[in-house]
PDB file of N, CA and C in Angstrom:
ATOM      1  N   MET A   1      21.398  -5.487  22.250  1.00 92.00           N
ATOM      2  CA  MET A   1      20.453  -4.458  21.652  1.00 92.00           C
ATOM      3  C   MET A   1      20.300  -4.631  20.535  1.00 92.00           C
ATOM      4  N   ILE A   2      19.179  -4.693  20.016  1.00 94.00           N
ATOM      5  CA  ILE A   2      18.599  -4.557  18.515  1.00 94.00           C
ATOM      6  C   ILE A   2      17.515  -3.112  18.284  1.00 94.00           C
ATOM      7  N   VAL A   3      17.491  -2.525  17.421  1.00 95.00           N
ATOM      8  CA  VAL A   3      16.875  -1.313  16.955  1.00 95.00           C
ATOM      9  C   VAL A   3      16.519  -1.542  15.686  1.00 95.00           C
ATOM     10  N   ARG A   4      15.150  -1.319  15.126  1.00 94.00           N
ATOM     11  CA  ARG A   4      15.326  -1.469  13.707  1.00 94.00           C
ATOM     12  C   ARG A   4      14.160  -0.740  13.397  1.00 94.00           C
ATOM     13  N   TRP A   5      14.764   0.277  12.239  1.00 96.00           N
ATOM     14  CA  TRP A   5      13.415   1.608  12.079  1.00 96.00           C
ATOM     15  C   TRP A   5      13.206   1.240  10.366  1.00 96.00           C
ATOM     16  N   GLU A   6      11.934   1.512  10.145  1.00 95.00           N
ATOM     17  CA  GLU A   6      11.367   0.956   8.416  1.00 95.00           C
ATOM     18  C   GLU A   6      10.866   2.199   8.110  1.00 95.00           C
ATOM     19  N   THR A   7      10.925   2.551   6.555  1.00 96.00           N
ATOM     20  CA  THR A   7      10.040   3.202   5.910  1.00 96.00           C
ATOM     21  C   THR A   7       9.124   2.268   4.919  1.00 96.00           C
ATOM     22  N   ASN A   8       8.392   2.812   4.270  1.00 94.00           N
ATOM     23  CA  ASN A   8       7.301   1.567   3.344  1.00 94.00           C
ATOM     24  C   ASN A   8       8.437   0.794   2.730  1.00 94.00           C
ATOM     25  N   HIS A   9       9.525   1.204   2.311  1.00 94.00           N
ATOM     26  CA  HIS A   9      10.789   0.756   1.016  1.00 94.00           C
ATOM     27  C   HIS A   9      12.045   0.139   1.888  1.00 94.00           C
ATOM     28  N   ASP A  10      12.511   0.961   2.670  1.00 95.00           N
ATOM     29  CA  ASP A  10      13.973   0.960   3.371  1.00 95.00           C
ATOM     30  C   ASP A  10      13.949   0.418   5.062  1.00 95.00           C
ATOM     31  N   TYR A  11      14.829  -0.193   5.284  1.00 94.00           N
ATOM     32  CA  TYR A  11      15.376  -0.177   6.516  1.00 94.00           C
ATOM     33  C   TYR A  11      16.324  -0.237   7.464  1.00 94.00           C
ATOM     34  N   VAL A  12      16.694   0.468   8.449  1.00 95.00           N
ATOM     35  CA  VAL A  12      17.806   0.519   9.135  1.00 95.00           C
ATOM     36  C   VAL A  12      17.626  -0.624  10.736  1.00 95.00           C
ATOM     37  N   LEU A  13      18.848  -1.335  10.859  1.00 93.00           N
ATOM     38  CA  LEU A  13      18.884  -2.167  11.896  1.00 93.00           C
ATOM     39  C   LEU A  13      20.434  -2.005  12.562  1.00 93.00           C
ATOM     40  N   VAL A  14      20.395  -1.675  13.705  1.00 95.00           N
ATOM     41  CA  VAL A  14      21.289  -1.610  14.491  1.00 95.00           C
ATOM     42  C   VAL A  14      21.379  -2.248  16.062  1.00 95.00           C
ATOM     43  N   HIS A  15      22.789  -3.164  15.964  1.00 93.00           N
ATOM     44  CA  HIS A  15      22.373  -4.163  17.051  1.00 93.00           C
ATOM     45  C   HIS A  15      24.214  -3.572  17.804  1.00 93.00           C
ATOM     46  N   ILE A  16      23.969  -3.515  19.025  1.00 95.00           N
ATOM     47  CA  ILE A  16      24.886  -3.229  20.088  1.00 95.00           C
ATOM     48  C   ILE A  16      25.310  -4.094  20.938  1.00 95.00           C
ATOM     49  N   HIS A  17      26.257  -5.150  20.602  1.00 94.00           N
ATOM     50  CA  HIS A  17      26.969  -6.086  21.602  1.00 94.00           C
ATOM     51  C   HIS A  17      28.262  -6.153  21.624  1.00 94.00           C
ATOM     52  N   GLN A  18      28.876  -6.729  23.224  1.00 94.00           N
ATOM     53  CA  GLN A  18      30.101  -7.052  23.155  1.00 94.00           C
ATOM     54  C   GLN A  18      30.813  -8.298  22.750  1.00 94.00           C
ATOM     55  N   ASP A  19      32.107  -7.672  22.020  1.00 92.00           N
ATOM     56  CA  ASP A  19      32.782  -9.663  21.233  1.00 92.00           C
ATOM     57  C   ASP A  19      33.173  -9.744  22.006  1.00 92.00           C
ATOM     58  N   MET A  20      33.901 -11.308  21.808  1.00 93.00           N
ATOM     59  CA  MET A  20      34.604 -12.216  22.964  1.00 93.00           C
ATOM     60  C   MET A  20      35.757 -11.258  23.761  1.00 93.00           C
ATOM     61  N   PHE A  21      36.252 -10.207  22.805  1.00 95.00           N
ATOM     62  CA  PHE A  21      37.652  -9.587  23.945  1.00 95.00           C
ATOM     63  C   PHE A  21      36.660  -8.777  24.783  1.00 95.00           C
ATOM     64  N   GLY A  22      35.594  -8.228  24.828  1.00 95.00           N
ATOM     65  CA  GLY A  22      34.776  -7.651  25.472  1.00 95.00           C
ATOM     66  C   GLY A  22      34.752  -5.893  25.387  1.00 95.00           C
ATOM     67  N   ASP A  23      34.968  -5.907  23.984  1.00 96.00           N
ATOM     68  CA  ASP A  23      34.788  -4.425  23.650  1.00 96.00           C
ATOM     69  C   ASP A  23      33.154  -4.566  22.469  1.00 96.00           C
ATOM     70  N   TRP A  24      33.000  -3.080  22.987  1.00 97.00           N
ATOM     71  CA  TRP A  24      31.481  -2.755  22.505  1.00 97.00           C
ATOM     72  C   TRP A  24      31.602  -2.396  20.896  1.00 97.00           C
ATOM     73  N   ILE A  25      30.699  -3.574  20.203  1.00 96.00           N
ATOM     74  CA  ILE A  25      30.661  -3.364  18.376  1.00 96.00           C
ATOM     75  C   ILE A  25      29.011  -2.660  18.325  1.00 96.00           C
ATOM     76  N   PHE A  26      29.227  -1.413  17.462  1.00 97.00           N
ATOM     77  CA  PHE A  26      27.857  -1.254  17.111  1.00 97.00           C
ATOM     78  C   PHE A  26      28.003  -0.981  15.655  1.00 97.00           C
ATOM     79  N   SER A  27      26.972  -2.279  15.353  1.00 94.00           N
ATOM     80  CA  SER A  27      26.670  -2.769  13.963  1.00 94.00           C
ATOM     81  C   SER A  27      25.334  -2.060  13.445  1.00 94.00           C
ATOM     82  N   ARG A  28      25.436  -1.709  12.197  1.00 95.00           N
ATOM     83  CA  ARG A  28      24.512  -1.102  11.487  1.00 95.00           C
ATOM     84  C   ARG A  28      24.594  -1.392  10.087  1.00 95.00           C
ATOM     85  N   ALA A  29      23.226  -1.921   9.776  1.00 92.00           N
ATOM     86  CA  ALA A  29      22.845  -2.577   8.141  1.00 92.00           C
ATOM     87  C   ALA A  29      21.605  -1.709   7.777  1.00 92.00           C
ATOM     88  N   TRP A  30      21.487  -1.388   6.492  1.00 94.00           N
ATOM     89  CA  TRP A  30      21.032  -0.834   5.931  1.00 94.00           C
ATOM     90  C   TRP A  30      20.286  -1.620   4.777  1.00 94.00           C
ATOM     91  N   GLY A  31      19.018  -1.126   4.116  1.00 93.00           N
ATOM     92  CA  GLY A  31      18.991  -1.180   2.786  1.00 93.00           C
ATOM     93  C   GLY A  31      17.575  -1.049   2.305  1.00 93.00           C
ATOM     94  N   GLN A  32      16.951  -1.722   0.926  1.00 92.00           N
ATOM     95  CA  GLN A  32      15.609  -1.991   0.530  1.00 92.00           C
ATOM     96  C   GLN A  32      15.098  -2.962   1.199  1.00 92.00           C
ATOM     97  N   ILE A  33      13.883  -2.938   1.613  1.00 89.00           N
ATOM     98  CA  ILE A  33      12.766  -4.342   2.116  1.00 89.00           C
ATOM     99  C   ILE A  33      12.505  -5.003   0.927  1.00 89.00           C
ATOM    100  N   GLY A  34      13.201  -6.163   1.161  1.00 85.00           N
ATOM    101  CA  GLY A  34      12.753  -7.528  -0.012  1.00 85.00           C
ATOM    102  C   GLY A  34      13.647  -7.415  -1.294  1.00 85.00           C
ATOM    103  N   THR A  35      14.645  -6.657  -0.811  1.00 86.00           N
ATOM    104  CA  THR A  35      15.643  -6.732  -1.885  1.00 86.00           C
ATOM    105  C   THR A  35      16.900  -7.066  -1.181  1.00 86.00           C
ATOM    106  N   GLN A  36      18.399  -7.500  -1.794  1.00 83.00           N
ATOM    107  CA  GLN A  36      19.323  -7.643  -1.450  1.00 83.00           C
ATOM    108  C   GLN A  36      20.485  -6.435  -1.343  1.00 83.00           C
ATOM    109  N   PHE A  37      19.776  -5.344  -1.669  1.00 88.00           N
ATOM    110  CA  PHE A  37      20.346  -4.062  -1.854  1.00 88.00           C
ATOM    111  C   PHE A  37      20.551  -3.571  -0.307  1.00 88.00           C
ATOM    112  N   GLY A  38      21.706  -3.164  -0.070  1.00 90.00           N
ATOM    113  CA  GLY A  38      22.162  -2.252   1.205  1.00 90.00           C
ATOM    114  C   GLY A  38      23.568  -2.617   1.689  1.00 90.00           C
ATOM    115  N   GLY A  39      23.676  -2.644   2.989  1.00 92.00           N
ATOM    116  CA  GLY A  39      24.983  -2.434   3.497  1.00 92.00           C
ATOM    117  C   GLY A  39      25.049  -2.785   5.013  1.00 92.00           C
ATOM    118  N   LEU A  40      26.318  -3.307   5.185  1.00 91.00           N
ATOM    119  CA  LEU A  40      26.403  -3.245   6.645  1.00 91.00           C
ATOM    120  C   LEU A  40      27.710  -2.812   7.312  1.00 91.00           C
ATOM    121  N   LYS A  41      28.115  -2.201   8.530  1.00 95.00           N
ATOM    122  CA  LYS A  41      29.247  -1.112   9.430  1.00 95.00           C
ATOM    123  C   LYS A  41      29.228  -1.748  10.540  1.00 95.00           C
ATOM    124  N   HIS A  42      30.502  -1.809  10.992  1.00 95.00           N
ATOM    125  CA  HIS A  42      30.444  -2.157  12.438  1.00 95.00           C
ATOM    126  C   HIS A  42      31.948  -1.015  13.124  1.00 95.00           C
ATOM    127  N   GLN A  43      31.399  -0.409  13.889  1.00 96.00           N
ATOM    128  CA  GLN A  43      32.471   0.378  14.510  1.00 96.00           C
ATOM    129  C   GLN A  43      32.772  -0.293  15.813  1.00 96.00           C
ATOM    130  N   LEU A  44      33.995  -0.060  16.592  1.00 97.00           N
ATOM    131  CA  LEU A  44      34.467  -0.440  17.861  1.00 97.00           C
ATOM    132  C   LEU A  44      34.177   0.612  18.797  1.00 97.00           C
ATOM    133  N   ALA A  45      33.407   0.713  19.612  1.00 97.00           N
ATOM    134  CA  ALA A  45      33.283   2.003  20.716  1.00 97.00           C
ATOM    135  C   ALA A  45      34.244   2.509  21.653  1.00 97.00           C
ATOM    136  N   ASP A  46      34.608   2.764  22.229  1.00 96.00           N
ATOM    137  CA  ASP A  46      35.114   2.826  23.309  1.00 96.00           C
ATOM    138  C   ASP A  46      34.512   1.933  24.955  1.00 96.00           C
ATOM    139  N   THR A  47      33.412   2.770  24.658  1.00 97.00           N
ATOM    140  CA  THR A  47      32.231   2.477  25.890  1.00 97.00           C
ATOM    141  C   THR A  47      31.165   1.949  25.497  1.00 97.00           C
ATOM    142  N   LEU A  48      30.494   1.601  26.218  1.00 96.00           N
ATOM    143  CA  LEU A  48      28.966   1.219  25.903  1.00 96.00           C
ATOM    144  C   LEU A  48      28.375   2.371  26.496  1.00 96.00           C
ATOM    145  N   ASP A  49      28.544   3.522  26.974  1.00 97.00           N
ATOM    146  CA  ASP A  49      27.823   4.722  26.715  1.00 97.00           C
ATOM    147  C   ASP A  49      28.463   5.128  25.600  1.00 97.00           C
ATOM    148  N   GLN A  50      29.164   5.148  24.948  1.00 98.00           N
ATOM    149  CA  GLN A  50      29.464   5.699  23.444  1.00 98.00           C
ATOM    150  C   GLN A  50      28.389   5.415  22.315  1.00 98.00           C
ATOM    151  N   ALA A  51      28.846   3.962  22.555  1.00 98.00           N
ATOM    152  CA  ALA A  51      27.588   2.920  21.614  1.00 98.00           C
ATOM    153  C   ALA A  51      26.364   3.409  21.734  1.00 98.00           C
ATOM    154  N   HIS A  52      25.526   4.066  22.921  1.00 97.00           N
ATOM    155  CA  HIS A  52      24.432   4.390  23.419  1.00 97.00           C
ATOM    156  C   HIS A  52      24.380   5.631  22.680  1.00 97.00           C
ATOM    157  N   MET A  53      25.181   6.368  22.933  1.00 98.00           N
ATOM    158  CA  MET A  53      24.970   8.005  22.352  1.00 98.00           C
ATOM    159  C   MET A  53      24.776   7.774  20.959  1.00 98.00           C
ATOM    160  N   TRP A  54      25.225   6.567  19.906  1.00 98.00           N
ATOM    161  CA  TRP A  54      25.847   6.338  18.874  1.00 98.00           C
ATOM    162  C   TRP A  54      24.312   6.233  18.329  1.00 98.00           C
ATOM    163  N   LEU A  55      23.466   5.517  19.092  1.00 97.00           N
ATOM    164  CA  LEU A  55      22.143   4.897  18.930  1.00 97.00           C
ATOM    165  C   LEU A  55      21.253   6.141  19.165  1.00 97.00           C
ATOM    166  N   GLU A  56      21.434   7.106  20.275  1.00 97.00           N
ATOM    167  CA  GLU A  56      20.478   8.008  20.353  1.00 97.00           C
ATOM    168  C   GLU A  56      20.705   8.881  19.433  1.00 97.00           C
ATOM    169  N   ASP A  57      22.172   9.206  18.105  1.00 97.00           N
ATOM    170  CA  ASP A  57      22.328  10.033  17.159  1.00 97.00           C
ATOM    171  C   ASP A  57      21.494   9.223  16.082  1.00 97.00           C
ATOM    172  N   GLU A  58      21.533   8.340  15.756  1.00 97.00           N
ATOM    173  CA  GLU A  58      20.864   7.186  15.009  1.00 97.00           C
ATOM    174  C   GLU A  58      19.624   7.322  14.643  1.00 97.00           C
ATOM    175  N   THR A  59      18.804   7.029  16.179  1.00 97.00           N
ATOM    176  CA  THR A  59      17.325   7.523  16.651  1.00 97.00           C
ATOM    177  C   THR A  59      16.827   9.045  15.597  1.00 97.00           C
ATOM    178  N   THR A  60      17.709  10.343  16.268  1.00 97.00           N
ATOM    179  CA  THR A  60      17.222  11.376  15.723  1.00 97.00           C
ATOM    180  C   THR A  60      17.628  11.697  14.228  1.00 97.00           C
ATOM    181  N   ILE A  61      18.520  10.563  13.586  1.00 96.00           N
ATOM    182  CA  ILE A  61      18.517  10.809  12.185  1.00 96.00           C
ATOM    183  C   ILE A  61      17.428  10.116  12.147  1.00 96.00           C
ATOM    184  N   GLN A  62      17.575   8.805  11.850  1.00 97.00           N
ATOM    185  CA  GLN A  62      15.949   8.323  11.370  1.00 97.00           C
ATOM    186  C   GLN A  62      14.746   8.945  11.391  1.00 97.00           C
ATOM    187  N   SER A  63      14.600   9.214  12.600  1.00 96.00           N
ATOM    188  CA  SER A  63      13.087   9.782  12.534  1.00 96.00           C
ATOM    189  C   SER A  63      13.232  11.249  12.233  1.00 96.00           C
ATOM    190  N   SER A  64      14.333  11.792  11.602  1.00 97.00           N
ATOM    191  CA  SER A  64      14.019  13.192  10.398  1.00 97.00           C
ATOM    192  C   SER A  64      13.919  12.525   9.193  1.00 97.00           C
ATOM    193  N   ARG A  65      14.288  11.350   9.047  1.00 96.00           N
ATOM    194  CA  ARG A  65      14.457  10.881   7.276  1.00 96.00           C
ATOM    195  C   ARG A  65      12.832  10.385   7.427  1.00 96.00           C
ATOM    196  N   GLY A  66      11.877  10.030   8.089  1.00 96.00           N
ATOM    197  CA  GLY A  66      10.716   9.895   7.973  1.00 96.00           C
ATOM    198  C   GLY A  66      10.706   8.016   8.645  1.00 96.00           C
ATOM    199  N   PHE A  67      11.906   7.229   9.164  1.00 97.00           N
ATOM    200  CA  PHE A  67      11.810   5.911   9.408  1.00 97.00           C
ATOM    201  C   PHE A  67      11.101   6.268  10.940  1.00 97.00           C
ATOM    202  N   ARG A  68      10.294   4.490  11.003  1.00 97.00           N
ATOM    203  CA  ARG A  68       9.681   4.734  12.192  1.00 97.00           C
ATOM    204  C   ARG A  68      10.193   3.558  12.945  1.00 97.00           C
ATOM    205  N   LYS A  69      10.416   3.569  14.254  1.00 96.00           N
ATOM    206  CA  LYS A  69      11.070   2.589  14.943  1.00 96.00           C
ATOM    207  C   LYS A  69      10.229   1.408  14.961  1.00 96.00           C
ATOM    208  N   VAL A  70      10.390   0.080  14.587  1.00 94.00           N
ATOM    209  CA  VAL A  70       9.367  -1.095  14.702  1.00 94.00           C
ATOM    210  C   VAL A  70       9.948  -2.398  15.465  1.00 94.00           C
ATOM    211  N   LEU A  71      11.058  -2.279  15.922  1.00 92.00           N
ATOM    212  CA  LEU A  71      11.807  -3.207  17.007  1.00 92.00           C
ATOM    213  C   LEU A  71      12.582  -2.433  18.130  1.00 92.00           C
ATOM    214  N   GLU A  72      12.451  -2.499  18.724  1.00 93.00           N
ATOM    215  CA  GLU A  72      13.316  -2.787  20.289  1.00 93.00           C
ATOM    216  C   GLU A  72      13.467  -3.695  21.300  1.00 93.00           C
ATOM    217  N   VAL A  73      14.371  -4.720  20.952  1.00 92.00           N
ATOM    218  CA  VAL A  73      14.616  -6.062  21.565  1.00 92.00           C
ATOM    219  C   VAL A  73      15.947  -6.341  22.259  1.00 92.00           C
ATOM    220  N   ALA A  74      16.231  -6.813  23.124  1.00 89.00           N
ATOM    221  CA  ALA A  74      17.308  -7.370  23.913  1.00 89.00           C
ATOM    222  C   ALA A  74      17.742  -8.743  22.802  1.00 89.00           C
ATOM    223  N   ASP A  75      19.109  -9.041  22.728  1.00 82.00           N
ATOM    224  CA  ASP A  75      19.810 -10.034  21.560  1.00 82.00           C
ATOM    225  C   ASP A  75      19.385 -11.104  21.866  1.00 82.00           C
ATOM    226  N   HIS A  76      19.053 -11.741  23.409  1.00 81.00           N
ATOM    227  CA  HIS A  76      18.607 -12.946  23.667  1.00 81.00           C
ATOM    228  C   HIS A  76      17.083 -13.748  23.695  1.00 81.00           C
ATOM    229  N   THR A  77      16.403 -12.281  23.096  1.00 87.00           N
ATOM    230  CA  THR A  77      14.654 -12.951  23.522  1.00 87.00           C
ATOM    231  C   THR A  77      14.794 -13.503  21.553  1.00 87.00           C
ATOM    232  N   PRO A  78      13.306 -14.074  21.732  1.00 86.00           N
ATOM    233  CA  PRO A  78      13.689 -14.678  20.035  1.00 86.00           C
ATOM    234  C   PRO A  78      13.363 -13.690  19.017  1.00 86.00           C
ATOM    235  N   GLU A  79      12.568 -12.371  19.026  1.00 84.00           N
ATOM    236  CA  GLU A  79      12.884 -11.485  18.156  1.00 84.00           C
ATOM    237  C   GLU A  79      13.863 -10.820  18.170  1.00 84.00           C
ATOM    238  N   GLY A  80      14.930 -10.802  18.989  1.00 83.00           N
ATOM    239  CA  GLY A  80      16.506 -10.765  18.563  1.00 83.00           C
ATOM    240  C   GLY A  80      16.659 -11.284  18.280  1.00 83.00           C
ATOM    241  N   GLN A  81      16.669 -12.846  18.253  1.00 81.00           N
ATOM    242  CA  GLN A  81      17.612 -13.747  17.751  1.00 81.00           C
ATOM    243  C   GLN A  81      17.034 -13.843  16.180  1.00 81.00           C
ATOM    244  N   GLU A  82      15.887 -13.462  15.971  1.00 81.00           N
ATOM    245  CA  GLU A  82      15.216 -13.424  14.248  1.00 81.00           C
ATOM    246  C   GLU A  82      15.805 -12.590  13.937  1.00 81.00           C
ATOM    247  N   ALA A  83      16.188 -11.221  14.446  1.00 78.00           N
ATOM    248  CA  ALA A  83      16.762 -10.050  13.855  1.00 78.00           C
ATOM    249  C   ALA A  83      18.543 -10.394  13.756  1.00 78.00           C
ATOM    250  N   MET A  84      18.772 -11.267  14.542  1.00 75.00           N
ATOM    251  CA  MET A  84      20.453 -11.412  14.309  1.00 75.00           C
ATOM    252  C   MET A  84      20.535 -12.411  13.198  1.00 75.00           C
ATOM    253  N   ARG A  85      19.726 -13.236  12.991  1.00 74.00           N
ATOM    254  CA  ARG A  85      19.401 -13.901  11.966  1.00 74.00           C
ATOM    255  C   ARG A  85      19.809 -13.476  10.222  1.00 74.00           C
ATOM    256  N   GLN A  86      18.828 -12.082  10.355  1.00 69.00           N
ATOM    257  CA  GLN A  86      18.741 -11.367   9.069  1.00 69.00           C
ATOM    258  C   GLN A  86      20.078 -10.834   9.125  1.00 69.00           C
ATOM    259  N   LEU A  87      20.564 -10.160  10.233  1.00 64.00           N
ATOM    260  CA  LEU A  87      21.673  -9.536  10.125  1.00 64.00           C
ATOM    261  C   LEU A  87      22.943 -10.098   9.599  1.00 64.00           C
ATOM    262  N   SER A  88      23.258 -11.538  10.178  1.00 60.00           N
ATOM    263  CA  SER A  88      24.439 -12.378   9.617  1.00 60.00           C
ATOM    264  C   SER A  88      24.338 -13.201   8.229  1.00 60.00           C
ATOM    265  N   LEU A  89      22.765 -12.816   7.639  1.00 56.00           N
ATOM    266  CA  LEU A  89      22.984 -12.695   5.989  1.00 56.00           C
ATOM    267  C   LEU A  89      23.247 -12.146   5.242  1.00 56.00           C
ATOM    268  N   LEU A  90      23.546 -10.826   5.991  1.00 56.00           N
ATOM    269  CA  LEU A  90      24.293  -9.808   5.667  1.00 56.00           C
ATOM    270  C   LEU A  90      25.590  -9.764   5.389  1.00 56.00           C
ATOM    271  N   ASP A  91      26.206 -10.559   6.502  1.00 51.00           N
ATOM    272  CA  ASP A  91      27.633 -10.665   6.626  1.00 51.00           C
ATOM    273  C   ASP A  91      28.127 -11.362   5.132  1.00 51.00           C
ATOM    274  N   VAL A  92      27.565 -12.427   4.552  1.00 47.00           N
ATOM    275  CA  VAL A  92      28.149 -13.016   3.987  1.00 47.00           C
ATOM    276  C   VAL A  92      27.629 -12.560   2.134  1.00 47.00           C
ATOM    277  N   LEU A  93      26.967 -11.316   2.038  1.00 45.00           N
ATOM    278  CA  LEU A  93      26.601 -10.982   0.695  1.00 45.00           C
ATOM    279  C   LEU A  93      27.711  -9.927   0.144  1.00 45.00           C
TER     280      LEU A  93
END
């Protein structure tokens, strides 16, 4: 699952996925739109339910900060693949 929030200048992107060991990973990227300023953090969740709880918390936080949800897709969709490509670019910065 991939979820993205934006304001006029900033974005936050969350990706919940399973790694090759079956662990659930909660990845969060953030930054300024159109720049390379930002960051990326990965957290290991004990369960998928915990990762979803973190997503609910993130939704509440971003909403309170004036961000609007602009994307919520599965990883395997074309939109999800494009979001993953953008997220993987952050790993090398």
